[in-house]
XYZ file of C-alpha atoms in Angstrom:
726
model
C 19.923 -53.700 48.340
C 20.737 -49.850 48.777
C 17.866 -47.598 49.987
C 17.162 -44.294 48.482
C 17.916 -40.904 50.329
C 14.704 -38.766 50.323
C 16.554 -35.681 51.694
C 19.257 -35.840 48.960
C 16.535 -35.923 46.210
C 14.747 -32.970 47.809
C 17.976 -31.043 48.003
C 18.554 -31.656 44.296
C 15.127 -30.401 43.513
C 15.603 -27.092 45.620
C 19.011 -26.665 43.950
C 17.560 -26.795 40.482
C 14.656 -24.316 41.368
C 17.335 -21.905 42.574
C 19.248 -22.155 39.530
C 15.969 -21.571 37.440
C 15.139 -18.353 39.286
C 18.675 -17.120 38.804
C 18.561 -17.772 35.070
C 15.058 -16.110 34.948
C 16.438 -13.015 36.443
C 19.420 -12.971 34.199
C 17.073 -13.417 31.248
C 15.097 -10.436 32.319
C 18.326 -8.360 33.038
C 20.161 -9.052 29.778
C 17.132 -9.315 27.252
C 18.116 -7.166 24.284
C 14.336 -5.759 23.983
C 12.136 -3.761 26.484
C 10.076 -6.464 28.296
C 7.858 -5.947 31.234
C 5.679 -8.367 33.461
C 2.469 -7.214 35.180
C 0.039 -8.820 37.514
C -3.730 -8.782 37.119
C -3.940 -5.365 38.338
C -1.303 -4.214 35.902
C 1.289 -3.644 38.535
C 4.815 -4.106 37.568
C 6.444 -7.379 38.531
C 9.563 -7.693 36.504
C 11.265 -5.339 33.890
C 14.089 -5.623 31.698
C 16.999 -3.149 31.393
C 16.058 -2.004 27.891
C 12.558 -1.245 29.341
C 14.027 0.885 32.092
C 16.164 2.813 29.460
C 12.977 3.228 27.208
C 10.938 4.964 30.063
C 13.946 6.753 31.746
C 12.525 5.558 35.055
C 14.783 3.303 37.500
C 13.680 -0.317 38.033
C 12.887 0.107 41.734
C 10.584 3.039 41.092
C 8.751 0.902 38.617
C 8.267 -2.480 40.532
C 4.928 -2.554 42.312
C 3.603 0.693 40.622
C 0.778 0.778 37.908
C 1.521 0.838 34.258
C -0.869 3.810 33.730
C 1.239 5.830 36.288
C 4.401 5.441 34.154
C 2.726 5.323 30.856
C -0.535 7.592 30.960
C -1.054 7.072 27.148
C -1.514 3.206 27.672
C -4.954 4.124 28.883
C -6.016 4.298 25.185
C -5.202 0.622 24.906
C -7.062 -0.372 28.102
C -9.668 -2.432 26.442
C -7.159 -4.616 24.508
C -5.148 -5.047 27.793
C -7.970 -6.086 29.854
C -9.128 -8.496 27.121
C -5.761 -10.223 27.537
C -6.104 -10.349 31.304
C -9.559 -11.852 31.116
C -8.425 -14.641 28.703
C -10.667 -13.513 26.007
C -7.813 -12.570 23.745
C -4.492 -14.665 23.387
C -2.444 -11.854 21.657
C -2.799 -8.119 21.342
C -0.752 -5.716 19.387
C -0.713 -1.899 19.572
C 1.416 1.052 18.739
C 2.170 3.287 21.649
C 3.852 6.718 21.807
C 6.419 7.008 24.583
C 7.949 10.278 25.859
C 11.441 9.948 27.330
C 11.908 12.162 30.341
C 9.451 14.780 29.106
C 11.367 15.586 26.136
C 11.382 13.579 22.750
C 8.629 11.157 21.813
C 9.029 7.785 19.945
C 6.646 5.247 18.655
C 6.846 1.658 19.947
C 5.054 -1.432 18.894
C 3.647 -3.501 21.870
C 3.148 -7.193 21.647
C 1.012 -8.267 24.588
C 0.010 -11.809 25.607
C -1.322 -13.118 29.223
C 0.620 -15.376 31.553
C -1.079 -18.164 33.438
C -0.781 -19.659 36.821
C -0.842 -23.370 37.845
C -4.475 -23.807 37.787
C -4.542 -22.347 34.067
C -6.159 -19.020 34.641
C -4.607 -15.859 33.310
C -2.800 -14.187 36.365
C -1.283 -11.066 34.319
C 0.298 -9.976 31.076
C 3.802 -9.754 29.549
C 4.325 -6.753 27.123
C 7.486 -6.705 24.633
C 8.131 -3.399 23.080
C 9.917 -2.650 19.692
C 10.996 0.821 18.585
C 9.296 1.752 15.131
C 11.039 3.708 12.422
C 8.813 6.798 11.079
C 8.130 4.945 7.522
C 7.103 1.873 9.048
C 4.660 3.514 11.486
C 2.106 4.257 9.035
C 2.422 0.799 7.479
C 2.171 -0.788 10.859
C -0.869 1.282 11.709
C -2.759 0.067 8.795
C -1.730 -3.550 9.512
C -2.760 -2.972 13.047
C -6.079 -1.318 12.160
C -6.861 -4.398 9.938
C -5.900 -6.786 12.612
C -7.963 -5.018 15.102
C -11.026 -4.908 12.670
C -10.653 -8.761 11.913
C -10.470 -9.518 15.549
C -13.425 -7.383 16.453
C -15.402 -9.054 13.859
C -14.320 -12.630 14.867
C -15.028 -11.596 18.527
C -18.335 -10.342 17.707
C -19.071 -13.535 15.655
C -17.941 -15.597 18.648
C -20.049 -13.569 21.005
C -23.076 -14.177 18.791
C -22.331 -17.818 18.567
C -21.815 -18.111 22.255
C -25.186 -16.164 22.737
C -27.019 -18.350 20.384
C -25.651 -21.592 21.912
C -26.506 -20.464 25.412
C -29.969 -19.344 24.486
C -30.759 -22.438 22.432
C -33.561 -24.741 23.900
C -31.646 -27.894 22.755
C -28.900 -29.130 24.856
C -25.663 -28.727 23.134
C -22.043 -30.328 23.710
C -18.930 -29.967 21.821
C -16.090 -32.502 22.276
C -12.528 -32.457 20.946
C -11.226 -35.253 18.692
C -10.632 -37.496 21.660
C -14.210 -37.350 22.791
C -13.534 -35.010 25.792
C -16.048 -32.282 26.405
C -14.846 -28.832 25.895
C -18.100 -26.930 25.805
C -21.768 -27.368 27.170
C -24.502 -24.869 27.081
C -26.882 -23.955 29.978
C -29.726 -26.096 28.521
C -27.268 -29.262 28.500
C -26.549 -28.750 32.022
C -30.185 -28.229 32.976
C -31.276 -31.274 31.110
C -28.525 -33.832 32.286
C -27.462 -32.098 35.494
C -23.692 -32.595 34.624
C -21.155 -29.731 34.745
C -18.521 -29.348 32.057
C -15.712 -30.214 34.633
C -17.489 -33.492 35.457
C -17.762 -34.532 31.813
C -14.072 -33.739 31.124
C -13.241 -36.796 33.443
C -14.887 -39.050 30.773
C -14.809 -39.500 27.125
C -17.497 -39.741 24.425
C -20.198 -38.644 26.989
C -20.508 -42.148 28.098
C -22.419 -41.448 31.387
C -25.151 -39.978 29.367
C -25.885 -43.296 27.381
C -27.558 -46.306 28.806
C -25.432 -48.540 26.663
C -21.890 -47.248 26.366
C -21.239 -49.457 23.374
C -23.638 -46.771 21.623
C -21.435 -43.957 22.572
C -18.348 -45.651 21.108
C -20.172 -46.401 17.915
C -21.408 -42.861 17.494
C -17.947 -41.407 18.260
C -16.157 -43.709 15.715
C -18.875 -43.004 12.854
C -18.658 -39.148 13.095
C -14.924 -38.899 13.586
C -14.904 -40.598 10.021
C -16.838 -37.642 8.709
C -20.271 -39.111 8.978
C -23.482 -37.865 10.933
C -25.577 -39.710 13.252
C -29.340 -38.882 13.972
C -31.822 -41.078 15.926
C -34.297 -41.012 18.999
C -33.024 -42.903 21.829
C -33.210 -42.868 25.561
C -30.346 -41.202 27.644
C -29.888 -40.744 31.342
C -29.134 -37.790 33.512
C -26.777 -37.686 36.469
C -29.667 -39.341 38.631
C -29.979 -42.051 36.156
C -33.307 -41.086 35.111
C -34.299 -42.016 31.561
C -35.063 -39.199 29.046
C -36.251 -39.739 25.669
C -33.964 -37.715 23.299
C -33.725 -36.698 19.638
C -30.155 -36.829 19.157
C -28.209 -35.273 16.261
C -24.424 -35.621 16.138
C -22.274 -33.958 13.557
C -18.518 -33.575 13.077
C -16.527 -30.327 13.609
C -13.904 -29.780 10.709
C -10.890 -27.491 10.338
C -10.516 -25.544 7.118
C -8.605 -28.505 5.549
C -11.635 -30.676 6.292
C -10.044 -32.762 9.088
C -12.550 -33.797 11.837
C -11.239 -32.165 15.045
C -14.309 -32.453 17.164
C -17.900 -33.544 17.447
C -21.088 -31.638 18.313
C -23.859 -33.330 20.145
C -27.415 -31.754 19.844
C -29.914 -33.278 22.266
C -33.538 -32.258 22.046
C -35.874 -33.369 24.950
C -38.865 -35.220 23.342
C -40.553 -36.181 26.610
C -43.417 -34.009 25.984
C -43.803 -34.934 22.212
C -43.632 -38.587 23.468
C -46.423 -38.034 25.936
C -48.383 -36.247 23.272
C -47.957 -38.912 20.682
C -49.061 -41.435 23.416
C -52.217 -39.291 23.933
C -52.715 -38.899 20.087
C -52.302 -42.758 19.673
C -54.850 -43.286 22.455
C -57.216 -40.853 20.815
C -56.616 -42.553 17.431
C -57.432 -45.843 18.955
C -60.670 -44.246 20.299
C -61.442 -42.741 17.030
C -60.618 -46.069 15.250
C -63.079 -47.806 17.545
C -65.794 -45.187 16.939
C -65.178 -45.311 13.123
C -65.579 -48.804 13.199
C -68.737 -48.756 15.513
C -70.638 -46.096 13.255
C -73.092 -47.254 10.590
C -71.659 -44.925 7.971
C -68.579 -45.491 5.624
C -65.979 -42.838 6.698
C -63.132 -41.619 4.316
C -60.597 -39.101 5.680
C -58.346 -37.478 2.911
C -55.519 -34.938 3.415
C -55.153 -31.570 1.404
C -53.505 -33.466 -1.583
C -55.953 -36.283 -1.756
C -54.103 -39.098 0.039
C -56.082 -41.509 2.352
C -55.493 -40.784 6.080
C -58.017 -43.150 7.426
C -61.049 -45.193 6.442
C -63.216 -47.610 8.270
C -64.300 -51.145 7.389
C -67.723 -49.984 6.627
C -66.409 -47.658 3.791
C -64.447 -50.762 2.221
C -67.702 -52.903 2.643
C -69.812 -50.072 1.171
C -67.856 -49.956 -1.942
C -67.103 -53.493 -2.108
C -63.330 -52.880 -2.616
C -61.401 -56.063 -3.491
C -59.012 -57.213 -0.935
C -56.026 -57.007 -3.434
C -56.774 -53.351 -4.211
C -57.122 -52.381 -0.529
C -53.975 -54.092 0.628
C -51.906 -52.590 -2.136
C -51.880 -49.322 0.124
C -51.911 -47.367 -3.099
C -54.281 -44.617 -2.328
C -54.676 -43.418 -5.981
C -55.533 -46.945 -7.027
C -58.082 -47.246 -4.321
C -59.644 -43.897 -5.153
C -59.676 -44.605 -8.826
C -61.736 -47.808 -8.075
C -64.149 -45.806 -5.941
C -64.678 -43.124 -8.617
C -65.164 -45.706 -11.348
C -68.101 -47.124 -9.493
C -69.990 -43.638 -9.337
C -72.716 -43.393 -11.938
C -73.877 -39.898 -10.787
C -72.391 -37.528 -8.310
C -71.595 -33.716 -8.119
C -68.495 -33.637 -5.651
C -67.623 -37.223 -4.551
C -66.231 -38.187 -8.006
C -63.536 -35.649 -7.778
C -63.091 -36.022 -4.093
C -64.109 -32.371 -3.286
C -62.093 -30.626 -5.878
C -63.772 -27.293 -6.504
C -65.117 -26.889 -3.048
C -64.264 -24.082 -0.855
C -61.831 -24.783 2.126
C -64.828 -23.798 4.421
C -67.639 -25.269 2.250
C -69.592 -28.235 3.394
C -71.319 -30.515 0.736
C -74.402 -32.811 0.587
C -75.363 -34.990 -2.334
C -76.994 -38.158 -3.447
C -74.660 -40.552 -5.145
C -75.926 -43.075 -7.612
C -73.605 -46.318 -7.893
C -73.175 -48.629 -10.956
C -74.937 -51.516 -9.343
C -78.186 -49.450 -8.620
C -77.559 -48.471 -4.980
C -78.059 -45.109 -3.747
C -75.746 -43.304 -1.169
C -76.152 -40.409 0.974
C -72.915 -38.280 0.983
C -71.903 -35.487 3.315
C -68.339 -33.955 3.433
C -66.926 -31.327 5.760
C -63.447 -29.604 5.358
C -60.910 -29.849 8.204
C -59.111 -26.573 8.536
C -55.928 -25.725 10.428
C -54.730 -22.052 10.809
C -57.033 -20.960 7.972
C -55.863 -23.456 5.504
C -57.391 -26.777 4.423
C -55.729 -29.760 6.114
C -58.176 -32.343 4.283
C -61.722 -33.307 4.119
C -63.846 -36.047 5.973
C -66.572 -37.889 3.754
C -69.398 -39.757 5.499
C -71.516 -42.205 3.210
C -74.595 -44.148 4.090
C -76.496 -46.497 1.869
C -79.968 -45.348 1.630
C -81.243 -47.769 -1.137
C -83.565 -49.602 1.366
C -84.701 -46.390 2.968
C -85.595 -44.954 -0.289
C -87.603 -47.885 -1.340
C -89.498 -47.768 1.941
C -90.065 -44.018 1.601
C -91.417 -44.829 -1.875
C -93.793 -47.263 -0.538
C -94.861 -44.848 2.174
C -95.335 -42.132 -0.276
C -97.429 -44.403 -2.490
C -99.475 -45.315 0.498
C -99.680 -41.664 1.548
C -100.773 -40.755 -2.042
C -103.337 -43.495 -2.087
C -104.881 -42.447 1.135
C -104.491 -38.810 0.373
C -106.519 -39.388 -2.810
C -109.220 -41.291 -0.757
C -109.240 -38.579 1.704
C -109.637 -35.981 -0.979
C -112.483 -38.057 -2.483
C -114.029 -38.478 0.976
C -113.697 -34.655 1.416
C -114.973 -33.917 -1.843
C -117.935 -36.209 -1.191
C -118.510 -34.633 2.202
C -118.335 -31.129 0.689
C -120.962 -32.209 -2.032
C -122.987 -33.719 0.569
C -122.915 -30.558 2.697
C -123.593 -28.534 -0.448
C -126.394 -30.855 -1.602
C -127.784 -30.709 2.077
C -127.610 -26.886 2.095
C -129.244 -26.714 -1.465
C -132.113 -29.223 -0.281
C -132.566 -27.184 2.791
C -132.566 -23.941 1.009
C -134.650 -25.362 -1.744
C -137.159 -26.770 0.740
C -137.089 -23.318 2.495
C -137.534 -21.396 -0.881
C -140.246 -24.099 -1.750
C -142.112 -23.578 1.455
C -141.766 -19.687 1.265
C -142.854 -19.844 -2.365
C -145.940 -21.940 -1.490
C -146.479 -19.590 1.426
C -146.141 -16.534 -0.571
C -148.306 -18.059 -3.416
C -150.926 -18.959 -0.897
C -150.940 -15.558 0.818
C -150.771 -13.786 -2.658
C -153.878 -16.091 -3.723
C -155.806 -15.428 -0.589
C -155.220 -11.698 -0.848
C -155.788 -11.564 -4.616
C -159.329 -12.879 -4.287
C -160.792 -10.104 -2.031
C -158.669 -7.628 -3.635
C -160.126 -8.618 -7.027
C -163.540 -8.682 -5.525
C -162.894 -5.054 -4.188
C -161.090 -3.906 -7.203
C -163.913 -5.496 -9.483
C -166.766 -3.753 -7.665
C -165.067 -0.323 -7.485
C -166.224 0.569 -11.119
C -169.800 -0.256 -9.986
C -169.396 1.663 -6.692
C -167.989 4.518 -8.721
C -170.972 4.517 -11.194
C -173.528 4.123 -8.443
C -172.027 7.056 -6.225
C -171.898 9.207 -9.155
C -175.538 8.546 -10.036
C -176.667 8.924 -6.308
C -174.730 12.240 -6.011
C -176.434 13.509 -9.484
C -179.729 12.585 -8.175
C -179.154 14.559 -4.836
C -178.004 17.602 -6.866
C -181.155 17.452 -9.131
C -183.314 17.107 -6.014
C -181.480 20.156 -4.417
C -181.962 22.062 -7.800
C -185.595 21.464 -7.908
C -186.436 21.546 -4.240
C -184.142 24.407 -2.865
C -186.512 24.632 0.183
C -187.010 21.048 1.393
C -189.007 20.383 4.728
C -187.296 21.497 7.953
C -186.261 17.795 8.927
C -184.466 17.392 5.507
C -182.650 20.668 5.790
C -181.332 19.913 9.210
C -179.951 16.685 8.161
C -178.379 18.126 5.128
C -176.693 20.733 7.265
C -175.643 18.244 9.856
C -174.057 15.784 6.994
C -172.382 18.783 5.166
C -173.640 17.271 1.938
C -171.139 19.307 -0.055
C -168.237 18.088 1.715
C -169.450 14.596 1.661
C -170.123 14.551 -2.039
C -166.529 15.887 -2.789
C -164.713 13.605 -0.258
C -166.523 10.454 -1.086
C -165.358 10.587 -4.632
C -161.753 10.902 -3.230
C -162.404 7.910 -0.942
C -163.339 5.732 -3.709
C -160.264 6.851 -5.717
C -158.081 6.003 -2.662
C -159.707 2.591 -2.362
C -158.924 2.065 -6.030
C -155.209 3.137 -5.536
C -154.917 0.835 -2.581
C -156.364 -1.991 -4.392
C -154.011 -1.452 -7.431
C -151.162 -1.257 -5.021
C -152.150 -4.613 -3.364
C -152.515 -6.103 -6.807
C -148.942 -5.119 -7.824
C -147.521 -6.552 -4.572
C -149.436 -9.683 -5.227
C -147.980 -9.748 -8.700
C -144.411 -9.150 -7.473
C -144.795 -12.050 -5.007
C -145.982 -14.189 -7.815
C -143.092 -13.321 -10.162
C -140.562 -13.809 -7.116
C -141.891 -17.216 -6.212
C -142.709 -18.244 -9.686
C -144.921 -20.840 -8.133
C -146.849 -20.923 -11.319
C -143.916 -21.924 -13.594
C -141.623 -25.015 -13.469
C -138.328 -25.739 -15.294
C -136.388 -23.476 -17.437
C -138.387 -20.595 -18.982
C -137.731 -17.434 -21.207
C -138.552 -14.528 -18.850
C -137.880 -10.776 -18.512
C -135.045 -10.645 -16.083
C -135.874 -6.824 -15.309
C -139.306 -8.019 -14.060
C -137.299 -10.382 -11.627
C -134.984 -7.639 -10.508
C -138.014 -5.212 -10.022
C -140.145 -7.760 -8.190
C -137.203 -8.424 -5.698
C -136.783 -4.637 -5.113
C -140.575 -4.333 -4.617
C -140.213 -7.061 -1.681
C -137.154 -5.194 -0.331
C -138.959 -1.948 -0.446
C -139.179 -1.860 3.340
C -135.517 -2.333 3.881
C -134.553 0.485 1.498
C -136.638 3.163 3.464
C -134.835 5.360 5.926
C -134.679 4.038 9.617
C -133.527 5.518 12.857
C -129.942 4.212 12.185
C -129.469 5.210 8.597
C -130.949 7.333 5.601
C -133.010 5.894 2.700
C -130.785 3.781 0.325
C -131.108 4.938 -3.223
C -131.603 2.613 -6.165
C -130.201 3.419 -9.520
C -131.107 1.329 -12.585
C -129.148 1.180 -15.769
C -131.138 -1.510 -17.733
C -130.062 -2.322 -21.201
C -132.540 -3.444 -24.062
C -132.786 -7.139 -23.285
C -134.405 -9.930 -24.871
C -136.147 -12.799 -22.908
C -133.667 -14.937 -21.121
C -133.893 -18.655 -20.745
C -133.337 -19.309 -16.933
C -134.835 -20.853 -13.770
C -136.533 -17.552 -12.820
C -137.248 -18.431 -9.180
C -133.677 -19.448 -8.583
C -132.312 -16.098 -10.213
C -134.665 -14.209 -8.152
C -133.284 -15.741 -4.991
C -129.766 -14.802 -6.319
C -130.974 -11.254 -6.722
C -132.499 -11.366 -3.279
C -129.329 -12.715 -1.584
C -126.976 -10.017 -3.469
C -129.238 -7.118 -2.650
C -129.715 -8.049 0.967
C -125.836 -8.208 1.393
C -125.546 -4.788 -0.349
C -128.083 -3.280 2.015
C -126.289 -4.828 5.154
C -123.046 -3.471 3.854
C -124.594 0.013 3.412
C -126.375 -0.075 6.794
C -123.063 -0.933 8.587
C -121.172 1.892 6.831
C -123.826 4.504 7.497
C -124.164 3.547 11.324
C -120.303 3.889 11.504
C -119.972 7.260 9.744
C -123.177 9.226 10.157
C -125.994 10.463 12.387
C -129.405 12.141 12.201
C -129.608 15.910 13.127
C -132.365 18.446 13.129
C -131.574 21.125 10.450
C -134.414 23.786 9.976
C -136.757 21.725 11.977
C -136.370 18.688 9.727
C -134.341 15.608 10.397
C -131.387 15.362 8.050
C -128.846 12.596 7.800
C -125.286 14.006 8.165
C -121.964 12.303 7.467
C -118.469 13.941 7.132
C -117.568 12.522 3.818
C -121.040 13.457 2.308
C -121.567 9.931 0.918
C -125.041 8.813 -0.126
C -125.864 5.175 0.419
C -126.624 4.025 -3.247
C -127.066 0.603 -4.965
C -126.437 0.451 -8.595
C -128.116 -2.247 -11.032
C -126.802 -2.750 -14.538
C -127.598 -5.057 -17.157
C -125.776 -5.525 -20.535
C -125.210 -8.076 -23.398
C -121.794 -9.445 -24.083
C -121.619 -10.435 -27.737
C -119.496 -13.669 -28.641
C -117.405 -12.583 -31.651
C -116.670 -16.125 -32.505
C -120.203 -17.275 -32.821
C -122.297 -16.085 -35.748
C -125.525 -17.048 -33.962
C -125.696 -13.946 -31.939
C -128.600 -14.942 -30.048
C -127.185 -18.241 -28.796
C -123.670 -17.075 -28.340
C -124.554 -13.799 -26.398
C -124.303 -13.689 -22.658
C -126.246 -11.598 -20.126
C -124.416 -9.652 -17.510
C -126.040 -8.263 -14.358
C -123.987 -6.010 -12.037
C -125.142 -5.231 -8.539
C -122.698 -2.826 -6.907
C -122.874 -0.777 -3.503
C -120.578 2.154 -2.301
C -120.093 0.716 1.248
C -116.728 -0.063 2.885
C -115.855 -3.023 0.677
C -114.548 -6.593 1.419
C -111.133 -7.002 3.381
C -108.512 -8.816 1.644
C -108.223 -11.673 4.052
C -112.057 -12.557 3.666
C -112.122 -12.437 -0.274
C -110.763 -16.094 -0.839
C -113.497 -17.699 1.354
C -116.478 -15.444 0.301
C -118.204 -18.383 -1.496
C -117.451 -21.058 0.933
C -120.214 -22.984 2.407
C -121.229 -21.878 5.836
C -118.876 -18.962 5.868
C -120.299 -15.659 7.172
C -119.055 -12.506 8.649
C -122.484 -11.643 10.251
C -123.362 -12.089 13.906
C -125.087 -15.221 14.932
C -128.723 -15.259 14.208
C -128.246 -12.731 11.329
C -126.288 -14.757 8.939
C -126.250 -18.548 8.038
C -123.263 -18.581 5.413
C -125.412 -20.070 2.743
C -126.586 -16.934 0.677
C -123.537 -16.353 -1.391
C -122.500 -20.195 -1.663
C -126.145 -21.027 -2.759
C -125.995 -18.039 -5.210
C -122.653 -19.235 -6.762
C -124.106 -22.812 -7.165
C -127.261 -21.438 -8.866
C -125.235 -19.348 -11.393
C -122.438 -21.713 -12.120
C -123.953 -25.138 -11.863
C -127.699 -24.581 -12.825
C -127.098 -21.837 -15.367
C -123.584 -22.525 -16.712
C -122.607 -18.984 -15.773
C -119.973 -17.002 -13.731
C -120.507 -15.161 -10.400
C -117.561 -12.888 -9.519
C -116.885 -9.847 -7.597
C -114.352 -6.814 -7.282
C -113.926 -4.854 -4.239
C -111.954 -1.866 -2.981
C -111.694 -0.863 0.579
C -113.518 2.466 1.190
C -115.180 2.446 -2.159
C -117.522 -0.490 -2.309
C -118.201 -3.989 -3.909
C -119.566 -5.044 -7.147
C -120.946 -8.485 -7.890
C -121.316 -9.497 -11.486
C -123.544 -12.331 -12.790
C -122.780 -13.724 -16.261
C -125.271 -16.296 -17.670
C -126.019 -17.352 -21.361
C -129.281 -15.784 -22.875
C -130.083 -19.395 -24.031
C -129.358 -22.379 -21.875
C -127.403 -25.422 -23.571
C -129.838 -28.205 -24.418
C -128.827 -31.452 -22.765
């Protein structure tokens, strides 16, 4: 068997290369149109003979020189030429004006395109030139302008698309119809750590798929015009698994033929981690919801059920067939049907504001009662749903009702005990006061009786003493008339006695004794009238006498003291008939009211005035000029509805002072038992309480008051003129 001669083969190859170079030179030399070949720096490499004639410059002067040196006007097309050099533009056409040897100028059309070296990169340009006739120049200019505008638009669009693809967060890869990658963006390289040159060595992106069968299925499906979307696990160059949301779409030409595939890969690792956390939270939430004692229902913004716990199902007694139907509207209709009374729940929150909570008591058709609370769930200032919490409070309400009944029972018992205690205290105070008044009345009556006997003795003998004195003085005068010159001893005694003064003063002395006795009699009568010890039961009496007797007893308190001036008494008595009453008790009322009035006036005077010496006389001075005064008025109120005027009329007694008045905070407690504003030892808190009971309970009347700060207080006693017979 003959062996091949390698040297002979290499010589044949070299011979063919020499012939190719010779033919290339002939092609350039004899080409009928001007052609020039330039390197990356736009320096001449080859030129045809027509190009030399077009410029009028010898070939040797052109080779190695720059295009812009031989054709300075070509600078206006520098951008298009450089686009061809960079490979960004495959073809460029321009109209160039060329001056032949500095004389005539002609227009030429240049067709420019890049030439490539063995590694596929543009290493220079080839320019073909065509002479243009004058009429064709304008048309070509328009066509050239349109082509330039269209190319600029397409270039701008491609730039924007490229920028968008490179700035996208998703990893994007484009393959041709054979499945070989022709483009990847930066995010794709960052995500999978594969370069475009590496991926070109494979098809259908098989290294990225855990199962290569999946890559083939996707490629086949999309090349038939379909799309493919799914979430799968892919792997990077280090074989690390990455959860990816993959969208695969076909690339079609204008005729609709699929010429490539676009892979869009979204890294969902963070989302998967978040979903895992959410699922964990939902699991914890579900456990919490099932552990709670309340029925929980969560609805979205359009009323669909998001979640509910078993307690909710048990609370509403939802049949299993309804609950397992998974029909939200069917379940909610069943719930609404069971509601007898509700404000919001039967419409599941329709009408509530997006930030409005609700609370209500819901009545069910089986008699149970639910406590219902709802709260909106807002996201970005919009309502995303509402949470309902329901609790069966039927047993609690029943227990509360029992507790309330028991509380009411014990409250009534407590009120009865409190009332009984109050009555006991009142009765005790009345008994104490009655005992005091009884003892005081007996004491006053006894003192009055003991005083009355000697006073009557004195007063009864005064008339005889007056007569005897008058007769004795007349006898002395007759004796002095008939015996003007008595014996010396008598004359000395008469002068010693000053008989004239004695006669005159003795008559006055007897008169003074009479006045004193009459005064004592009046005091005794006042004491008797005040105590009414000689009367029992309800009698018809003169009210004015009772008031006057009380004033007589209080006379010492009305006089001026070192701390205040005299208290004036003004009386405005109406014409009154005798009034049926318990006279001794009413006198006690008058005493208590007048004593309080005197105390109020004393307090006011001590705080606002002082004694001063004016014209050698003591005078009470106060800035407001007020005079302490007590006004006592009586009047009859006629009953227009009763024809029996005597029985229907009522007596009103008003006792007022011009002191400081009663503060507002004390007025509601004024008649309370044991309530007093006086210091310890001065007041017992029984006076007004006893007076109120005497007037209202014993006489069927009213005891009221009115007061104004700074102006004084008025008490009004209103009793019937005739008491009702029991």
